[in-house]
mmCIF file of C-alpha atoms in Angstrom:
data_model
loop_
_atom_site.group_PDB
_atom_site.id
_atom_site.type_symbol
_atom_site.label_atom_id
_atom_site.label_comp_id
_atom_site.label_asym_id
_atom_site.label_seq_id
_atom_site.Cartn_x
_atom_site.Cartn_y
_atom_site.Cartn_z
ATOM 1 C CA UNK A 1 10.201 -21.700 9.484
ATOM 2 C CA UNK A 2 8.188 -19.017 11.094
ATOM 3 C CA UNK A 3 9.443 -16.990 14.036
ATOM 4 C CA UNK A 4 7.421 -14.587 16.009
ATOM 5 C CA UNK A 5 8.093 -10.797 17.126
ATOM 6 C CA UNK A 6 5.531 -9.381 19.544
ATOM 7 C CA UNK A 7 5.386 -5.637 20.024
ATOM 8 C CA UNK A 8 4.414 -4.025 22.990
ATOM 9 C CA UNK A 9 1.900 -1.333 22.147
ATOM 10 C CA UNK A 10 2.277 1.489 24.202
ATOM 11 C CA UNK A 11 -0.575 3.852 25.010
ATOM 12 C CA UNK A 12 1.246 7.249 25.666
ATOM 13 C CA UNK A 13 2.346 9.417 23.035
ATOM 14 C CA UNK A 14 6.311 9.417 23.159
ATOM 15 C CA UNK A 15 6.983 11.509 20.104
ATOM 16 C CA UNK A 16 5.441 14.850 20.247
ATOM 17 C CA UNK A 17 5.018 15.417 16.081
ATOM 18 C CA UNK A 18 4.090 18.931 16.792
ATOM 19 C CA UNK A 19 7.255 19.865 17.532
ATOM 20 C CA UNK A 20 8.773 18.633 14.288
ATOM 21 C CA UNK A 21 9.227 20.895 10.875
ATOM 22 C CA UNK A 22 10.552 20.459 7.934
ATOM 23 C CA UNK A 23 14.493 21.626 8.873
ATOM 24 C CA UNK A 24 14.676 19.781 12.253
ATOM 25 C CA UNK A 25 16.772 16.641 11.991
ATOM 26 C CA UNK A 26 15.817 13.591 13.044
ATOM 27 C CA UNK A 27 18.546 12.490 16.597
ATOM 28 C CA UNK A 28 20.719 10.088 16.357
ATOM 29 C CA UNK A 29 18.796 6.335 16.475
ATOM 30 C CA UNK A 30 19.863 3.258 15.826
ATOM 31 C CA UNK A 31 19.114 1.075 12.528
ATOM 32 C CA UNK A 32 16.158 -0.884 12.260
ATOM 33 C CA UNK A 33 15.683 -4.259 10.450
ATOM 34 C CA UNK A 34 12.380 -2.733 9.859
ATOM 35 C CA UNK A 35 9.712 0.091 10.288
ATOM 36 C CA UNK A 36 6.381 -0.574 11.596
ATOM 37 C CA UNK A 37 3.717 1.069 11.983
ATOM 38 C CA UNK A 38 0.418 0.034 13.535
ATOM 39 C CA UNK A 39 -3.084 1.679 14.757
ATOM 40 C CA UNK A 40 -6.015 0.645 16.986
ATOM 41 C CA UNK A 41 -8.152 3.016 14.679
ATOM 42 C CA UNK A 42 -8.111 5.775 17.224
ATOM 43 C CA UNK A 43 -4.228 6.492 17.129
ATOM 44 C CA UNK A 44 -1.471 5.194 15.656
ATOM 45 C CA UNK A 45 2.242 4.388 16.303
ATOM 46 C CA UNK A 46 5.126 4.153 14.599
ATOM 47 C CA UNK A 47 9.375 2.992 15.543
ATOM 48 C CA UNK A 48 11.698 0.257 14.242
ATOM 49 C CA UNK A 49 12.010 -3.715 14.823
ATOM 50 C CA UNK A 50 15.363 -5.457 15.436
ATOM 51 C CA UNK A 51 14.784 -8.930 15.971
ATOM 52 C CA UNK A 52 12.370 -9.785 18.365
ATOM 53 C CA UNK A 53 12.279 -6.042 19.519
ATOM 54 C CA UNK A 54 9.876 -3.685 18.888
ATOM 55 C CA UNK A 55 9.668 0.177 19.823
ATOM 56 C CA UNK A 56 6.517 1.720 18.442
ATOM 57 C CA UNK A 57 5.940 5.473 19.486
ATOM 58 C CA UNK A 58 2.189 6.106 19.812
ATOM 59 C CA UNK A 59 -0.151 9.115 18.989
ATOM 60 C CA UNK A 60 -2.988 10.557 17.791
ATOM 61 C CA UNK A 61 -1.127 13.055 15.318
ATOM 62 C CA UNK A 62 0.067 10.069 13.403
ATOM 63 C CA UNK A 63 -3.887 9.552 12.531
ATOM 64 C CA UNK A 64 -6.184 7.284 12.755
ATOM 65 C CA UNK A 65 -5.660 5.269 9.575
ATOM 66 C CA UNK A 66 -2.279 5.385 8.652
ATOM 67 C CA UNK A 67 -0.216 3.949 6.065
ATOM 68 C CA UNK A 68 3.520 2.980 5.159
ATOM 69 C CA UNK A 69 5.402 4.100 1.541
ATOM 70 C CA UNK A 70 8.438 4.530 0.181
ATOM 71 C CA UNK A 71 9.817 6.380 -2.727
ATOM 72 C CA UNK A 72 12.622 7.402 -4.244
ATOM 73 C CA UNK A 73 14.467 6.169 -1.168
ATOM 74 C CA UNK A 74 12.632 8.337 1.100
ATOM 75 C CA UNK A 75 9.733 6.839 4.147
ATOM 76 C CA UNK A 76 6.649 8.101 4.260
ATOM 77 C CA UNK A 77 3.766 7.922 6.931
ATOM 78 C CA UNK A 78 0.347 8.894 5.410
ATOM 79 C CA UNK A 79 -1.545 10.060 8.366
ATOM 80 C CA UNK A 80 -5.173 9.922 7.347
ATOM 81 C CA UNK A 81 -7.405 11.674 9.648
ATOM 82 C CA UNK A 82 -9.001 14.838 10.392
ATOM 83 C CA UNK A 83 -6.067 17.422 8.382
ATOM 84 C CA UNK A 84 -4.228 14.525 5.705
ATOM 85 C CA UNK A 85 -0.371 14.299 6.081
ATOM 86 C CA UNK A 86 2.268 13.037 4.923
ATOM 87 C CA UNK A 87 4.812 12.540 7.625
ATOM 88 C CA UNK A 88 8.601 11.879 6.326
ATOM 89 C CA UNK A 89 9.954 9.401 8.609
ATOM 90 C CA UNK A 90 13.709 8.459 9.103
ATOM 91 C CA UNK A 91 13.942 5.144 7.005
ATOM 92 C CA UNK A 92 16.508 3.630 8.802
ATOM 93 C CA UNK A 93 14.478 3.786 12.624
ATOM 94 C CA UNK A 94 11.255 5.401 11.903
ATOM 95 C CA UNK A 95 11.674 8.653 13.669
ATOM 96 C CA UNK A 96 9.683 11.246 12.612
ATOM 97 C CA UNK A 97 11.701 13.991 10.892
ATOM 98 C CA UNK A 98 9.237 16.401 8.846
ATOM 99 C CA UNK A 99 5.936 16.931 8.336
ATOM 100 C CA UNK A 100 3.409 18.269 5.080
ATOM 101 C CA UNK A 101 0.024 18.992 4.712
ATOM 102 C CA UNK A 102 -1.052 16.416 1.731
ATOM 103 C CA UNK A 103 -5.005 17.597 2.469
ATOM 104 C CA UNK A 104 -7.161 18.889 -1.108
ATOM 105 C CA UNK A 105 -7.282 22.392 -1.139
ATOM 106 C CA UNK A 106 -11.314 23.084 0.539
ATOM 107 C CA UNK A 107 -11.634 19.874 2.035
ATOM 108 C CA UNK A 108 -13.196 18.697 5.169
ATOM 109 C CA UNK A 109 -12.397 15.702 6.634
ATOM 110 C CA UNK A 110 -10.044 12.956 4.994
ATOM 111 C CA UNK A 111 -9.428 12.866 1.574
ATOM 112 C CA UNK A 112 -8.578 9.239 2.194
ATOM 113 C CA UNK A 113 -4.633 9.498 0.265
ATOM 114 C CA UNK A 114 -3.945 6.312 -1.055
ATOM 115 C CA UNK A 115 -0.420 6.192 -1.903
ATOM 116 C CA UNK A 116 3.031 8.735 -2.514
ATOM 117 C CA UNK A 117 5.233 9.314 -5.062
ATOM 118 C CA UNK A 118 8.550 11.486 -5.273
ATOM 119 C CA UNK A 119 9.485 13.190 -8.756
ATOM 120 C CA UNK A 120 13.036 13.875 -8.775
ATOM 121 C CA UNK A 121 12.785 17.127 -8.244
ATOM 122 C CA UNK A 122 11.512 16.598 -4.930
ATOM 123 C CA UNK A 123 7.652 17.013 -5.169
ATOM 124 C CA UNK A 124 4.920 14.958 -3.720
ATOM 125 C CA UNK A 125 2.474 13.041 -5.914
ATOM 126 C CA UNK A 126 -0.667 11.550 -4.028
ATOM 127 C CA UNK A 127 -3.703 10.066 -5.665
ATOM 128 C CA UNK A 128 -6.918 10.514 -3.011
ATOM 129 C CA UNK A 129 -9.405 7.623 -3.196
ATOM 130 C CA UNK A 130 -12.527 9.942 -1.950
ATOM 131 C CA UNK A 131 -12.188 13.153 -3.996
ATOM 132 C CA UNK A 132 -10.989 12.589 -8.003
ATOM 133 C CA UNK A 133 -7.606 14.010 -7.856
ATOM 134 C CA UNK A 134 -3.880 13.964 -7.412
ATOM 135 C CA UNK A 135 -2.496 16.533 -4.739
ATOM 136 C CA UNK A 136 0.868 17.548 -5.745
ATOM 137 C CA UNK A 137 2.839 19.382 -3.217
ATOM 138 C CA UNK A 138 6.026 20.874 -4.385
ATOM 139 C CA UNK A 139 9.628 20.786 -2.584
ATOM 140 C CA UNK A 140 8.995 24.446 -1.690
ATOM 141 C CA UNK A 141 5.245 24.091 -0.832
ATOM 142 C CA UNK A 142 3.599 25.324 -4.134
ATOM 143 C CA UNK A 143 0.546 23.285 -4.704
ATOM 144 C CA UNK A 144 -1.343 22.017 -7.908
ATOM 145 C CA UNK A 145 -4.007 18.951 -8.639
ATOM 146 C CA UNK A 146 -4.494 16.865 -11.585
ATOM 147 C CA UNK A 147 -8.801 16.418 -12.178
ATOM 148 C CA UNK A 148 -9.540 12.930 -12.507
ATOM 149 C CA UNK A 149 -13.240 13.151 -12.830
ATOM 150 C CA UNK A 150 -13.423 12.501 -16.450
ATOM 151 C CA UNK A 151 -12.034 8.969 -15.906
ATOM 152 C CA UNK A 152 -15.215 7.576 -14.641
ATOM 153 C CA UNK A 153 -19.254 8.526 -15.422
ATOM 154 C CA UNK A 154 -19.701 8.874 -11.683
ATOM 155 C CA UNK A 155 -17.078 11.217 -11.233
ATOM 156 C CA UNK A 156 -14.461 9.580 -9.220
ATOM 157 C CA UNK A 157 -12.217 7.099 -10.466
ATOM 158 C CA UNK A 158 -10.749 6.072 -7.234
ATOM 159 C CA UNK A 159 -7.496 6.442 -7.604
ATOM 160 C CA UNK A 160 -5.218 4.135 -5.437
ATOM 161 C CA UNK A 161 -1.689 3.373 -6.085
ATOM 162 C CA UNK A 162 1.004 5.724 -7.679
ATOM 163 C CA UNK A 163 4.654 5.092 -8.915
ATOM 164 C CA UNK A 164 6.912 7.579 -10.687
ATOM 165 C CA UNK A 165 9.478 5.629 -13.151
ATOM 166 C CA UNK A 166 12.012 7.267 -15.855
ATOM 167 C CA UNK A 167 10.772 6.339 -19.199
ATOM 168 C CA UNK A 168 13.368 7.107 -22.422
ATOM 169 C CA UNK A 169 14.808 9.378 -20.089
ATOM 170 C CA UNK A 170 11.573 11.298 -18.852
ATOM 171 C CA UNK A 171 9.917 10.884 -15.429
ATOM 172 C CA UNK A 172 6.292 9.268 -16.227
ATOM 173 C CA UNK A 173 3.934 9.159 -13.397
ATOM 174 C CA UNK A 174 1.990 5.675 -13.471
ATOM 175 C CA UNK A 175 -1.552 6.130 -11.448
ATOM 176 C CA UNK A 176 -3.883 2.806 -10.878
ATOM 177 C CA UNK A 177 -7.516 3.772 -10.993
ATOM 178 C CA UNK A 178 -10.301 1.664 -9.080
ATOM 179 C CA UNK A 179 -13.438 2.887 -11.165
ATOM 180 C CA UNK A 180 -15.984 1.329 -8.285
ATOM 181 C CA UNK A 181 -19.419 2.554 -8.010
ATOM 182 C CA UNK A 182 -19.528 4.968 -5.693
ATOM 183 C CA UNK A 183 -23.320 5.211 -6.021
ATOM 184 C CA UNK A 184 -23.368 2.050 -3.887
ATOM 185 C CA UNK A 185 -22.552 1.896 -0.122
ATOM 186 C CA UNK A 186 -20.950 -1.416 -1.123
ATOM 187 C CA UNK A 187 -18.216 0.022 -3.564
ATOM 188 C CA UNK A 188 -18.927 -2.611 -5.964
ATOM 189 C CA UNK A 189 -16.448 -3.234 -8.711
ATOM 190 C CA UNK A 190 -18.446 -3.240 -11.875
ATOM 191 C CA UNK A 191 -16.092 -1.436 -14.133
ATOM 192 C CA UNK A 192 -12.825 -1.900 -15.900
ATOM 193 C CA UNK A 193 -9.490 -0.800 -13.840
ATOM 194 C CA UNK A 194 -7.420 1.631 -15.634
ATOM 195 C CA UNK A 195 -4.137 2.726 -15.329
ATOM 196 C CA UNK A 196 -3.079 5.952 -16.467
ATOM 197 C CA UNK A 197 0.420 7.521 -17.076
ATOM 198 C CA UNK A 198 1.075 11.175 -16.651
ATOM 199 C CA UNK A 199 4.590 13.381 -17.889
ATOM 200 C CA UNK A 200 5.916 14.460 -14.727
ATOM 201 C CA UNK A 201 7.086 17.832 -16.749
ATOM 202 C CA UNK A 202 4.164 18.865 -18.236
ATOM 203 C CA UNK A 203 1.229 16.876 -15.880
ATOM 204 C CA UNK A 204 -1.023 16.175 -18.965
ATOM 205 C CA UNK A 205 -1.867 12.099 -19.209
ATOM 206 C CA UNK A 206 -0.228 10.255 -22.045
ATOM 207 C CA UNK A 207 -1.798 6.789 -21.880
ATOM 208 C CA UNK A 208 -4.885 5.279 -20.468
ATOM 209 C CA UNK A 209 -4.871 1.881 -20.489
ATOM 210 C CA UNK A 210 -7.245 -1.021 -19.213
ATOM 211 C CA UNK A 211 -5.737 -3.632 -16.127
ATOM 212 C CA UNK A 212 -6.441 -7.256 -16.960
ATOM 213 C CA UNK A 213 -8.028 -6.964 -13.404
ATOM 214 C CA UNK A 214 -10.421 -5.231 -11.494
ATOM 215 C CA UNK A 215 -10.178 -2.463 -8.455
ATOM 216 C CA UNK A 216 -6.378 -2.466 -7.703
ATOM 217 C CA UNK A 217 -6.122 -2.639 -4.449
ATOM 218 C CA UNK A 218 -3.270 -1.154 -2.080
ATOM 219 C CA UNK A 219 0.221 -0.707 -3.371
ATOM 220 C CA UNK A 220 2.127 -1.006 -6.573
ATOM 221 C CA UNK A 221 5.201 -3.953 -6.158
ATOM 222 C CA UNK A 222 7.790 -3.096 -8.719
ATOM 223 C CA UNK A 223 9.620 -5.869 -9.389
ATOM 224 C CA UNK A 224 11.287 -7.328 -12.618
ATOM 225 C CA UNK A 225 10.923 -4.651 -15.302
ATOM 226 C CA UNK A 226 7.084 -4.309 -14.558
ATOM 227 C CA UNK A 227 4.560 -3.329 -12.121
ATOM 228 C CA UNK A 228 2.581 -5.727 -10.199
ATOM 229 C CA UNK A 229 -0.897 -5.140 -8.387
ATOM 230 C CA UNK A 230 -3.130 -6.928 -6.241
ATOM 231 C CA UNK A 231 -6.285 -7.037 -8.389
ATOM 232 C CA UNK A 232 -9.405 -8.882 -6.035
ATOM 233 C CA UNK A 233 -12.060 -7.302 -7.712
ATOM 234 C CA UNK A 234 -15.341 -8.004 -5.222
ATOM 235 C CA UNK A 235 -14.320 -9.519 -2.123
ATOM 236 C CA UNK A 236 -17.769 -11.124 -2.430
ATOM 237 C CA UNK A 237 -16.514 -14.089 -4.713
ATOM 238 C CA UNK A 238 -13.014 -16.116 -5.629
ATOM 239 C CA UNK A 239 -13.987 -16.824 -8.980
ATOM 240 C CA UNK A 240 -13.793 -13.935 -10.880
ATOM 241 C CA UNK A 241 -12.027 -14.176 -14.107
ATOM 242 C CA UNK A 242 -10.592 -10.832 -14.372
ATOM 243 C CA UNK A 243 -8.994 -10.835 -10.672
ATOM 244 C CA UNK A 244 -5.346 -12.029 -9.115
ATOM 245 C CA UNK A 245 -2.556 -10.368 -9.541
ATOM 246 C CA UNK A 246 -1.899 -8.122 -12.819
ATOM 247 C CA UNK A 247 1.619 -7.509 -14.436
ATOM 248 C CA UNK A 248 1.681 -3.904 -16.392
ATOM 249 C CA UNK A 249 4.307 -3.207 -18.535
ATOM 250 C CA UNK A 250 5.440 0.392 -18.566
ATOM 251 C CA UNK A 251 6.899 0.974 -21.649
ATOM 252 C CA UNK A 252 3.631 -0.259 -23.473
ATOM 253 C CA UNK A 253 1.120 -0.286 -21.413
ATOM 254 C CA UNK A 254 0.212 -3.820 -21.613
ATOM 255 C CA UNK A 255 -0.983 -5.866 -18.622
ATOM 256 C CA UNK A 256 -1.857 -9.347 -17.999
ATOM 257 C CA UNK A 257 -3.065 -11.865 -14.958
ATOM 258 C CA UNK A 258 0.171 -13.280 -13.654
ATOM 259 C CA UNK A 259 -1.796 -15.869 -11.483
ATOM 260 C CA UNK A 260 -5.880 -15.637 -10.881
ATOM 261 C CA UNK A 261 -7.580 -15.306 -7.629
ATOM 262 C CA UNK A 262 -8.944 -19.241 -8.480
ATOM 263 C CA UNK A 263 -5.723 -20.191 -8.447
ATOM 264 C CA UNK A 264 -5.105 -18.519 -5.165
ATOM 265 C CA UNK A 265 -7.894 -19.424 -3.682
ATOM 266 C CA UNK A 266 -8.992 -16.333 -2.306
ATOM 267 C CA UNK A 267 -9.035 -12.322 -3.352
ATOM 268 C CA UNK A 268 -5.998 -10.871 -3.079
ATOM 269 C CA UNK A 269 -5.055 -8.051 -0.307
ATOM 270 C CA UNK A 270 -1.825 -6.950 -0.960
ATOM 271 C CA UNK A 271 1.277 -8.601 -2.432
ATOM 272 C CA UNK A 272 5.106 -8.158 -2.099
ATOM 273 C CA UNK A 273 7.793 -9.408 -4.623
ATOM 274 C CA UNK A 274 11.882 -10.332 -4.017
ATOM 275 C CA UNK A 275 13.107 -11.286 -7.289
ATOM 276 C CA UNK A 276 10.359 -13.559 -8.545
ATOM 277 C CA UNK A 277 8.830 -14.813 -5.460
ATOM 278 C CA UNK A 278 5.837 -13.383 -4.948
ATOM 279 C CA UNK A 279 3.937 -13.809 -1.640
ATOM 280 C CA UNK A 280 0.281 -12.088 -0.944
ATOM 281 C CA UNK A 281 -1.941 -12.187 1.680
ATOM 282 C CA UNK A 282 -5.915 -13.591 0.234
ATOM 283 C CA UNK A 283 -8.731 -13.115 1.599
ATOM 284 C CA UNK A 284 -12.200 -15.197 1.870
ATOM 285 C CA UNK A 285 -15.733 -14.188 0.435
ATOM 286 C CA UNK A 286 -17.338 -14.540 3.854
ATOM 287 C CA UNK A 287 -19.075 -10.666 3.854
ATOM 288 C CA UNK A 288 -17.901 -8.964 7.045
ATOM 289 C CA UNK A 289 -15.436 -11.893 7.860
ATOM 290 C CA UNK A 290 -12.897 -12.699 5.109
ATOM 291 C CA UNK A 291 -10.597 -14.804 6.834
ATOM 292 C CA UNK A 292 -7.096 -13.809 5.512
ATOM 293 C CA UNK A 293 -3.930 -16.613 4.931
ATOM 294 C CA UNK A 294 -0.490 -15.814 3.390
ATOM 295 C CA UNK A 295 0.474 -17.488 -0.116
ATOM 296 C CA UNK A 296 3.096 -17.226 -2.376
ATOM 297 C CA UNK A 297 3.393 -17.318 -6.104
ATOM 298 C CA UNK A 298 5.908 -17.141 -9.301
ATOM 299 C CA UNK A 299 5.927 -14.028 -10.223
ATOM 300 C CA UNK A 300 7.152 -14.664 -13.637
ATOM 301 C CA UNK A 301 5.023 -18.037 -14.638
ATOM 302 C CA UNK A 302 2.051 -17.454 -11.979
ATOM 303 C CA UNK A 303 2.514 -21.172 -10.274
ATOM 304 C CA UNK A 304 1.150 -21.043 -6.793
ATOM 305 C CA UNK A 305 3.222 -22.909 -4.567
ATOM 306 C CA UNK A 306 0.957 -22.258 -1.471
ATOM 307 C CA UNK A 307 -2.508 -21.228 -1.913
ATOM 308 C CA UNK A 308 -5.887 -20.626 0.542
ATOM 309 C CA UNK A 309 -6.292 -24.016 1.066
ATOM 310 C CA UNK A 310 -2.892 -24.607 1.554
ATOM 311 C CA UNK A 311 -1.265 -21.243 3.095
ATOM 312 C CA UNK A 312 2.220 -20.707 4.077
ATOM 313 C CA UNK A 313 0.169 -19.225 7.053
ATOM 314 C CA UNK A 314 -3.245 -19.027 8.313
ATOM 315 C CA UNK A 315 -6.524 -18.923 7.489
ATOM 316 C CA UNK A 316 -7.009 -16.263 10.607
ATOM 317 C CA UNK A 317 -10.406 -16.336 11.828
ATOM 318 C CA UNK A 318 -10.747 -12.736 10.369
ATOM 319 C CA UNK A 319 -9.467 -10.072 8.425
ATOM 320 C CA UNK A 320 -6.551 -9.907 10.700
ATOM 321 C CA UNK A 321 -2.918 -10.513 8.735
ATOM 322 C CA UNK A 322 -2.135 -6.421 7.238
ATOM 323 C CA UNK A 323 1.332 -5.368 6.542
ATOM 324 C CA UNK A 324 3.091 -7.822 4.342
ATOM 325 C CA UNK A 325 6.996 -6.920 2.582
ATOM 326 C CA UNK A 326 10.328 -8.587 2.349
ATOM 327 C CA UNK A 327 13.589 -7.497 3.287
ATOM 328 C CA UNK A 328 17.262 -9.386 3.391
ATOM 329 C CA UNK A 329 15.028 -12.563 1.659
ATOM 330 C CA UNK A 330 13.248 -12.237 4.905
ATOM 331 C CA UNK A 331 8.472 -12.438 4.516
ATOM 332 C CA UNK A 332 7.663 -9.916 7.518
ATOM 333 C CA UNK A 333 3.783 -10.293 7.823
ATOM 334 C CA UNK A 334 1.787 -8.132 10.649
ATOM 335 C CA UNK A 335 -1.202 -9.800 12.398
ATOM 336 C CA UNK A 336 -4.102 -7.507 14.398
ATOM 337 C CA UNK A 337 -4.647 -10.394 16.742
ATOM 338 C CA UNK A 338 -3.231 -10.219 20.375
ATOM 339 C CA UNK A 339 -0.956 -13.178 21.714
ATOM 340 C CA UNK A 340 1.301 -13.231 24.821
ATOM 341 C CA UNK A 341 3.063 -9.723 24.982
ATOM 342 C CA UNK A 342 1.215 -7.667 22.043
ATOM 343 C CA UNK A 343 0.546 -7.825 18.682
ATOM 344 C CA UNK A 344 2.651 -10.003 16.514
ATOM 345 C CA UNK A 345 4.702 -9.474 13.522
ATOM 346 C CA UNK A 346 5.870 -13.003 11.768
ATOM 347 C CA UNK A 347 8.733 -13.199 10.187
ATOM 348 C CA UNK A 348 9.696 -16.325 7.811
ATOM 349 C CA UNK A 349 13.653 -16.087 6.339
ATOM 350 C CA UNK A 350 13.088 -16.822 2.294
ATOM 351 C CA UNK A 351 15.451 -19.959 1.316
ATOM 352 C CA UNK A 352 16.833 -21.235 -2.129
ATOM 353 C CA UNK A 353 14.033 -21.027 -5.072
ATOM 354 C CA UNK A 354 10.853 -19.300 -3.875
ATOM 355 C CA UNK A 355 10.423 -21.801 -0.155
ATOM 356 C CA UNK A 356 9.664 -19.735 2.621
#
């Protein structure tokens, strides 16, 4: 059963994020079910929903792209814009707390970040998608990169998502790379994915190893021992062979298709995992449409249980269903389409087995 949350979006900024630092702590504010975030590509906003409530605190300092992470039990706003940041956010409400420049050192413009991860001793790991490199901002602001260039003939790999996991004891950095052409306006992806693990300690790469699928796209899902990724490949076609949704195995390496994008019956957007119930949201090959529908999937045999043709939710009429997680057993999916009162945010409470 589906129930609907509309948020108001409010056009003034409420939080004034220049006044934050690093040592101010964030005011009292009461637990959210859930943080949201949310942009009209000119500025952003940010703030908690509890049930069918939704605060969101608006402005353009949050950036005009933003994006969501966690790690290492710590909530992160990437505000992608003009100067990159990473914005620590309180993870219970949303309130903005602390603020770090994540930008590459001689860079103008975004670096487009991609993702976040937290070593334990308290530095920032963030692979950029435009420039080939991981900024790595240290707990007392020393900075260093990792060159990626050598990891594709064009000289940026793309790199996308990041997780830091302890393996035999040692904290291994585990860094998806796209490998599109980006001798094309069109970003095609020709190439085989890799993903790479770095030693936290000494930064030097261990392990390069090839996804079963092609241009992992958004976030890492860690779920069940392994690491899952949305894998569409070109958003062009449904049929590719080597797109879906990859497993990787971080103590070997290994990866494999969990479910195909055939099966799903579209290319795969992002995905989010509670036990092994996998849900994703797919997307169409209609160019400069690609109508977007929720499914969900096993995430240990791959058996679709809802699929394109028949979604949990949707099709949309566009690419308009961004923001997908679980919490409490709970789907949350966010929709960019206006109804009565705002912008919705659909929520559909997980029963028994893998029915939503």
């Amino acid at each position: 059963m589906r129930r609907l949350v509309s948020p108001r979006l409010i056009s003034s900024m409420v939080v004034v994020l220049g006044a934050c630092s690093d040592a101010e702590p964030a005011p009292a504010c009461k637990p959210q079910e859930l943080v949201v975030v949310a942009s009209d590509y000119t500025s952003s906003g940010v703030g908690g929903l509890a049930g069918t409530q939704c605060d969101l605190k608006f402005g353009t300092d949050l950036g005009k792209d933003p994006l969501l992470v966690r790690s290492r039990g710590r909530t992160f706003l990437l505000a992608r814009g003009i100067n990159d940041q990473a914005i620590e956010l309180d993870g219970s409400c949303g309130y903005p707390i602390a603020k770090r420049s994540i930008a590459s050192d001689g860079a103008t413009g975004t670096s487009n970040p991609q993702d976040l991860a937290v070593t334990g001793a308290g530095a920032l790991w963030v692979p950029k998608f435009f420039r080939p490199e991981i900024t790595i901002v240290g707990a007392d602001g020393a900075r260093d990169r990792i060159d990626l260039s050598s990891y594709d003939a064009d000289g940026n790999p793309n790199a996308s998502a990041i997780r830091i996991l302890s393996v035999a004891g040692r904290e291994k950095a585990f860094v998806a790379l796209e490998r599109l052409d980006n001798r094309s306006t069109e970003l095609p992806a020709n190439q085989t994915a890799l993903l790479v693990r770095f030693d936290v300690a000494t930064r030097k790469a261990e392990q390069v190893s090839e996804l079963a699928g092609r241009n992992p796209f958004g976030l890492m899902v860690e779920a069940e021992g392994g690491l899952y990724l949305a894998a569409p490949g070109n958003f062009n076609r449904t049929d590719e062979a080597d797109a879906g949704i990859v497993r990787y195995e971080p103590d070997t390496g290994a990866s494999r298709l969990v479910v195909g994008e055939a099966a799903l019956g579209g290319s795969v957007v992002q995905i989010a995992i509670d036990g092994t119930c996998g849900a994703a949201i797919v997307a169409d090959p209609t160019q400069d449409v690609n109508r977007t529908a929720v499914v969900l999937f096993d995430a240990s045999t791959g058996v679709a249980s809802h699929t394109y043709a028949a979604p949990l939710y949707g099709p949309t009429s566009g690419y308009d269903l961004q923001g997908l997680t679980f919490t409490e057993s709970t789907l949350f999916v966010g929709d960019r389409r206006r109804g009565d009162g705002g912008y919705p945010v659909h929520r559909f409470p997980r029963l028994a087995g893998c029915r939503v």
